PDB file of C-alpha atoms in Angstrom:
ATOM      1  CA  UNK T   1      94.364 148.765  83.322  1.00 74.00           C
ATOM      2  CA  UNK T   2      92.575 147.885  80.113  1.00 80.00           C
ATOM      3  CA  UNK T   3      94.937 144.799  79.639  1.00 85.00           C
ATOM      4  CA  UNK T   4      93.001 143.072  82.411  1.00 86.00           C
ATOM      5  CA  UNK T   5      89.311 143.904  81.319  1.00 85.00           C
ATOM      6  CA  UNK T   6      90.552 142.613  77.903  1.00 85.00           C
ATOM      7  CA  UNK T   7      91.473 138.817  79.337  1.00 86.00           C
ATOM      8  CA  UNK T   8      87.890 139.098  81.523  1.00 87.00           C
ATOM      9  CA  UNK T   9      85.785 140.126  78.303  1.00 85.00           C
ATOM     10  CA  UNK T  10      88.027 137.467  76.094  1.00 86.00           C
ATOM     11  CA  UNK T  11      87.219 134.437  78.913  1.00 84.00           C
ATOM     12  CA  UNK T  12      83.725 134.157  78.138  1.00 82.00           C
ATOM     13  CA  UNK T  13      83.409 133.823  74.359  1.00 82.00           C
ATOM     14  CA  UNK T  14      86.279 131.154  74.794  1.00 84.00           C
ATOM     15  CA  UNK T  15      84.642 129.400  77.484  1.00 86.00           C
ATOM     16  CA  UNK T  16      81.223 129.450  75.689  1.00 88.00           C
ATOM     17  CA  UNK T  17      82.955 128.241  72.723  1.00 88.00           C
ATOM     18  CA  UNK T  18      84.416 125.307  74.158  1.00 90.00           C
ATOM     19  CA  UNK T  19      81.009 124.742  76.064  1.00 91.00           C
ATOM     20  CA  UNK T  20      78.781 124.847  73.132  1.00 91.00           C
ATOM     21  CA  UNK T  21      81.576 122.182  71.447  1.00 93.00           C
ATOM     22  CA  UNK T  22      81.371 119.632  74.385  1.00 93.00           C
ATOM     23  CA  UNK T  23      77.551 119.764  74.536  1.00 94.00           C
ATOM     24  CA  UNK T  24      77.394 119.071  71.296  1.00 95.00           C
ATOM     25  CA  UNK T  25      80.038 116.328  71.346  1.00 95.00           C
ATOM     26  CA  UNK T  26      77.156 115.052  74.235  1.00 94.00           C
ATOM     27  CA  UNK T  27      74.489 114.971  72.737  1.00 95.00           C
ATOM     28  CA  UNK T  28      76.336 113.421  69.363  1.00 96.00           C
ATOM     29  CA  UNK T  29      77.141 110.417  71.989  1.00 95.00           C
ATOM     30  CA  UNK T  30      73.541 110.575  73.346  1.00 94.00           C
ATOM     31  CA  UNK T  31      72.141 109.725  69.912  1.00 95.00           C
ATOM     32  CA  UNK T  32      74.598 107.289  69.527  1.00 94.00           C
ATOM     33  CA  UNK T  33      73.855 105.336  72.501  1.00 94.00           C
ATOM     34  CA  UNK T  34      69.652 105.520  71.669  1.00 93.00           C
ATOM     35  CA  UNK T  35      70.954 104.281  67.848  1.00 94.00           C
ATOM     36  CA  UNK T  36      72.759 101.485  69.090  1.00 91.00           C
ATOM     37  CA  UNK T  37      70.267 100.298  71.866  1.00 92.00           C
ATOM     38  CA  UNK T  38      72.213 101.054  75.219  1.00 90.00           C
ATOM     39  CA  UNK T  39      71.347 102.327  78.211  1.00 90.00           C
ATOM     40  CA  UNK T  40      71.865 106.356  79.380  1.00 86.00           C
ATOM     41  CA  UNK T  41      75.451 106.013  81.466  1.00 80.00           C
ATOM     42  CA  UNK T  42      76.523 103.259  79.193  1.00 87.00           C
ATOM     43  CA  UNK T  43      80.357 103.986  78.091  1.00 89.00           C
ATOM     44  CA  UNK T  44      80.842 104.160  74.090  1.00 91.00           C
ATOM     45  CA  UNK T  45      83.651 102.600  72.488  1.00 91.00           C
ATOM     46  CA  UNK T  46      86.386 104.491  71.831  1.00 92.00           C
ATOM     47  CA  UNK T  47      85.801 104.482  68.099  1.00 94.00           C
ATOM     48  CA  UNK T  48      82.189 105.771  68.454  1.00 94.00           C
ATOM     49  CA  UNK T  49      83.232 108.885  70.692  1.00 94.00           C
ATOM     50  CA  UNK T  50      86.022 109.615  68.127  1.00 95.00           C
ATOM     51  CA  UNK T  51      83.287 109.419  65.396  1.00 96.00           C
ATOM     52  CA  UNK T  52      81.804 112.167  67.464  1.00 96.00           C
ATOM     53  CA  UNK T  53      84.149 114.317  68.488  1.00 96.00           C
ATOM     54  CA  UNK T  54      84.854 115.046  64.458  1.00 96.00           C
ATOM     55  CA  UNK T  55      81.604 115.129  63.623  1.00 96.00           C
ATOM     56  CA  UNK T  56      81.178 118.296  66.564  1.00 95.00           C
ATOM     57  CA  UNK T  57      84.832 119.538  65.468  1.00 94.00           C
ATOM     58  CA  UNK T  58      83.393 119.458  61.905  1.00 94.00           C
ATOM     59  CA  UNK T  59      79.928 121.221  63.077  1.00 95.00           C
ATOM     60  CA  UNK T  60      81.102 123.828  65.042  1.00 92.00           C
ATOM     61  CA  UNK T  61      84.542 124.867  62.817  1.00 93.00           C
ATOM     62  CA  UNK T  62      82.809 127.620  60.997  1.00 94.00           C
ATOM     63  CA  UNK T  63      80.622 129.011  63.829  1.00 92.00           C
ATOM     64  CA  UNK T  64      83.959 129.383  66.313  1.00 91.00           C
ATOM     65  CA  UNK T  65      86.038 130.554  63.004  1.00 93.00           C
ATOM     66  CA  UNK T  66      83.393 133.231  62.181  1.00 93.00           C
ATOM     67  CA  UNK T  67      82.834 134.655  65.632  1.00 90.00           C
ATOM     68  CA  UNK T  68      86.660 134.608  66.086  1.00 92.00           C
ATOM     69  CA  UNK T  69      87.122 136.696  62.634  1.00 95.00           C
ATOM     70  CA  UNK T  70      84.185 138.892  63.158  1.00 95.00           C
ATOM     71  CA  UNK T  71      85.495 140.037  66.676  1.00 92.00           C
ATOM     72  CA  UNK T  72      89.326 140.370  65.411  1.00 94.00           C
ATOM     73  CA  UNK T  73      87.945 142.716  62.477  1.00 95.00           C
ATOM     74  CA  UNK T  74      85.767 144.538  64.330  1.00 94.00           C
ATOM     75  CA  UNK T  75      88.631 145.396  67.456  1.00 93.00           C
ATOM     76  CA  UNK T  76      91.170 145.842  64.336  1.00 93.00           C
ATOM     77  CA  UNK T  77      90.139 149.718  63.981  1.00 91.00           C
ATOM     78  CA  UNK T  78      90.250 149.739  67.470  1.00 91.00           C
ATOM     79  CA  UNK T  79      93.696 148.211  67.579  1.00 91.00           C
ATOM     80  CA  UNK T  80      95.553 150.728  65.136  1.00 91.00           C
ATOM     81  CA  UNK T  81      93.417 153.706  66.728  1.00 90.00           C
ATOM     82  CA  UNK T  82      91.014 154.416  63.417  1.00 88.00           C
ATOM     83  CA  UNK T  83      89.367 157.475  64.053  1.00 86.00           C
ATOM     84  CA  UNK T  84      86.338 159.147  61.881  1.00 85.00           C
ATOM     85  CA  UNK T  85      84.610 162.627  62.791  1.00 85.00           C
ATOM     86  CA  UNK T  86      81.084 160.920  62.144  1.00 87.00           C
ATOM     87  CA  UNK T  87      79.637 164.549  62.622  1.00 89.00           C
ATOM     88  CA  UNK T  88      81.324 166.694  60.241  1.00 90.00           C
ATOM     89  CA  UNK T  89      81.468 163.566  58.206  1.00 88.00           C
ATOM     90  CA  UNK T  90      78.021 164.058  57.944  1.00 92.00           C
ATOM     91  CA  UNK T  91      77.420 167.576  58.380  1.00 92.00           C
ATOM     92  CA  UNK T  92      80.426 168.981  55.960  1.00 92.00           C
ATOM     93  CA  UNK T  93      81.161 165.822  54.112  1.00 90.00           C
ATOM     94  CA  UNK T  94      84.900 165.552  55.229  1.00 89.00           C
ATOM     95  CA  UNK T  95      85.421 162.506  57.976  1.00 86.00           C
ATOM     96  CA  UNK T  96      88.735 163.695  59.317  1.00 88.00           C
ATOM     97  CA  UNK T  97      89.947 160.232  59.313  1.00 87.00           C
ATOM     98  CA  UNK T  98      93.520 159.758  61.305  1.00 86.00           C
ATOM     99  CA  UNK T  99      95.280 157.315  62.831  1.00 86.00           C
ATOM    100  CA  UNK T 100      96.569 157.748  66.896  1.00 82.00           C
ATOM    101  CA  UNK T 101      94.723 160.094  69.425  1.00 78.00           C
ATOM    102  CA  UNK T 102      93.761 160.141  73.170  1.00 80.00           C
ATOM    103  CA  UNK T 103      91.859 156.797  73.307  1.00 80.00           C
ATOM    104  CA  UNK T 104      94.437 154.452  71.198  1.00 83.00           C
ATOM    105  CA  UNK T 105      95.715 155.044  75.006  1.00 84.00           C
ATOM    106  CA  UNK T 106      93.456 152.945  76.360  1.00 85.00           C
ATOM    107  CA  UNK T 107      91.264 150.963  73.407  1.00 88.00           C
ATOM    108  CA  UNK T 108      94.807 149.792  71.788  1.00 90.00           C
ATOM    109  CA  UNK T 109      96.045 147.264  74.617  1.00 91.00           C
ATOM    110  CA  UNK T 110      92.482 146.392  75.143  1.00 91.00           C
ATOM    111  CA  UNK T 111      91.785 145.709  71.320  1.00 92.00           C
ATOM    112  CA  UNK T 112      95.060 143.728  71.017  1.00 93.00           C
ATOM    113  CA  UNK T 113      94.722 141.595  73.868  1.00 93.00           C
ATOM    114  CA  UNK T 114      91.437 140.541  72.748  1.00 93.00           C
ATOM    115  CA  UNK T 115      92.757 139.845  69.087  1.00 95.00           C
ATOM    116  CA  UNK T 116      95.505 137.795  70.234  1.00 94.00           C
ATOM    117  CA  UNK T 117      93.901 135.932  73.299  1.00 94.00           C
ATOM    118  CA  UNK T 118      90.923 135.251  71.116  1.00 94.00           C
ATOM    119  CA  UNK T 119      93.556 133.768  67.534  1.00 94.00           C
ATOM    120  CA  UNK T 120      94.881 131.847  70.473  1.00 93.00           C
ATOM    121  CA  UNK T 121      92.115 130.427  72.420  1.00 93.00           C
ATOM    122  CA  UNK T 122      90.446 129.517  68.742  1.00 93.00           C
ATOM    123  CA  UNK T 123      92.845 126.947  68.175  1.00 92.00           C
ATOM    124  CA  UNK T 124      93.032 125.574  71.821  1.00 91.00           C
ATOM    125  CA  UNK T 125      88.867 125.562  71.371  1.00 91.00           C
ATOM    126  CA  UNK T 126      89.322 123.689  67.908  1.00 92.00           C
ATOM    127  CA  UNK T 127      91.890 121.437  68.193  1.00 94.00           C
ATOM    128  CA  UNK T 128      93.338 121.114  72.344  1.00 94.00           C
ATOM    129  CA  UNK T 129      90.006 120.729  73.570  1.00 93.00           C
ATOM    130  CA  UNK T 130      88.543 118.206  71.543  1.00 95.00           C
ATOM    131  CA  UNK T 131      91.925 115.777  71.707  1.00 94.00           C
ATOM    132  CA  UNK T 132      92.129 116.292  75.458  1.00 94.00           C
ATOM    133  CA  UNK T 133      88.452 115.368  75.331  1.00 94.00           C
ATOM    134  CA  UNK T 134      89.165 112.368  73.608  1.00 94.00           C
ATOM    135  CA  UNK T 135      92.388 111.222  75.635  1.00 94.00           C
ATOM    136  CA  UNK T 136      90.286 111.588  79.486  1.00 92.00           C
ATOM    137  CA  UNK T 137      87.669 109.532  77.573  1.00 92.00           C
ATOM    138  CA  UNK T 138      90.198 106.691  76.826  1.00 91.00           C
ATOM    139  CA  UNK T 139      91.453 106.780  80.162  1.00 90.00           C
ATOM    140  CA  UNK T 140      87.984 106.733  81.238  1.00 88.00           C
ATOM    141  CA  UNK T 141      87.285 103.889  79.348  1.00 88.00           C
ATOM    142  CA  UNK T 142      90.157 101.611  79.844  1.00 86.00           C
ATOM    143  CA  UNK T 143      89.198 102.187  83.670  1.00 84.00           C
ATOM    144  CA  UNK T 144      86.418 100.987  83.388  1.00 81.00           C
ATOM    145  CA  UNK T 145      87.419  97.591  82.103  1.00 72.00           C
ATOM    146  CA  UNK T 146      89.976  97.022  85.332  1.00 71.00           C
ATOM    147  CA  UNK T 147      87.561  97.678  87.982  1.00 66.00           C
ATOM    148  CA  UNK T 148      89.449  98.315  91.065  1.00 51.00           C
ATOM    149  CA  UNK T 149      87.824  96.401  93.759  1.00 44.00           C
ATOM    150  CA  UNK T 150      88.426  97.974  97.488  1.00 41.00           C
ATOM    151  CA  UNK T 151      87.217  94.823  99.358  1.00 41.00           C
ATOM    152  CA  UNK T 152      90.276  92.731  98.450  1.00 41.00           C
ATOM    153  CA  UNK T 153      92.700  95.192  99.864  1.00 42.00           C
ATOM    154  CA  UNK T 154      94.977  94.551 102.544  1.00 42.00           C
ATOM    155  CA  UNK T 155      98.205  96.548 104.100  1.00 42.00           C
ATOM    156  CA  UNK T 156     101.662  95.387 104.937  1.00 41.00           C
ATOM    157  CA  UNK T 157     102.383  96.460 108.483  1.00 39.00           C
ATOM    158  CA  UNK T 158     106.570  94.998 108.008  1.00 42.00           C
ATOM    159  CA  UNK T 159     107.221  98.043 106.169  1.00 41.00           C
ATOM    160  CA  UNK T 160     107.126 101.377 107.524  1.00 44.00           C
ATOM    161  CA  UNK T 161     105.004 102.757 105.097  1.00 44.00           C
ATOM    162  CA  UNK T 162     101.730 100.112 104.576  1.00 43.00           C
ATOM    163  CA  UNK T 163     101.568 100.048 100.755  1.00 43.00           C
ATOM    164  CA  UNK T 164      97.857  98.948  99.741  1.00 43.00           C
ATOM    165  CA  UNK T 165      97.361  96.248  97.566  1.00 43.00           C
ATOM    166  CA  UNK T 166      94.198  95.973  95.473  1.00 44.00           C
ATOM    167  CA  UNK T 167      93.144  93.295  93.300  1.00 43.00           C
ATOM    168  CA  UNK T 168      92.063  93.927  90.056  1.00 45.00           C
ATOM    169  CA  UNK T 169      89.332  92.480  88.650  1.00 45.00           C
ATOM    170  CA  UNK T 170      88.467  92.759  84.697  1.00 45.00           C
ATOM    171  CA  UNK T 171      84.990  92.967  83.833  1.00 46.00           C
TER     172      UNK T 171
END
């Protein structure tokens, strides 16, 4: 049962992650359209939207890297079932530290699937996301150049199956 709560508490650091990356990549394009004098929905060129998809990979490496190690150290005691007698640690001075016990049970699989969903999802947030990013944009963008133009279509009624035919038109 703890297997499942870890994938639901793992989804939304990874999904804020790869949020906070593709806003940033955003609002990287944003200033690049106001620097270069275009309008709001103009399309960058593909060049420009690589330059800012490093500059946000390069940004936001340490933050995601950071937040990724943090978490794994902090579940790792978790993980290998660390336990510490904080009372008579502090009332008699001797911790009783061992390894094991009732709740490496249930905080072990929990711990672990966070530590390796999270190793996992960091590189699919550092290096998947960005380069699928950047290959919808260039299919985006070579879209836009053949503009498919509905009003020129017409069907074939010999065949069977009508097979549409649109004219392309280049910008």
């Amino acid at each position: 049962m703890s297997v499942p709560c870890g994938i639901v508490s793992l989804a939304g650091v990874v999904v804020n992650n790869a949020i906070v990356l593709l806003d940033y990549v955003d609002l990287l394009k944003k200033r690049k359209r106001k620097k270069l004098g275009l309008e709001e929905g103009a399309l960058l060129s593909i060049a420009d939207t690589e330059q800012c998809v490093e500059q946000a990979g390069k940004t936001r490496l340490r933050p995601v890297l950071l937040t990724a190690i943090t978490t794994i150290l902090g579940l790792l005691p978790m993980a290998i079932g660390l336990n510490i007698n904080f009372y008579t640690a502090l009332s008699e001075f001797d911790a009783q530290i061992f390894f094991g016990g009732d709740n490496a049970a249930f905080w072990g699989p929990l711990s672990w699937t966070i530590i390796f969903g999270l190793t996992f999802a960091t590189f699919l947030t550092l290096v998947i996301v960005p380069a699928m990013y950047q290959f919808l944009y260039k299919i985006k963008y070579k879209m836009s150049v053949f503009q498919i133009n509905i009003n020129y279509f017409h069907a074939f009624t010999i065949s069977p199956v009508p097979v549409l035919c649109f004219k392309l038109t280049s910008k």
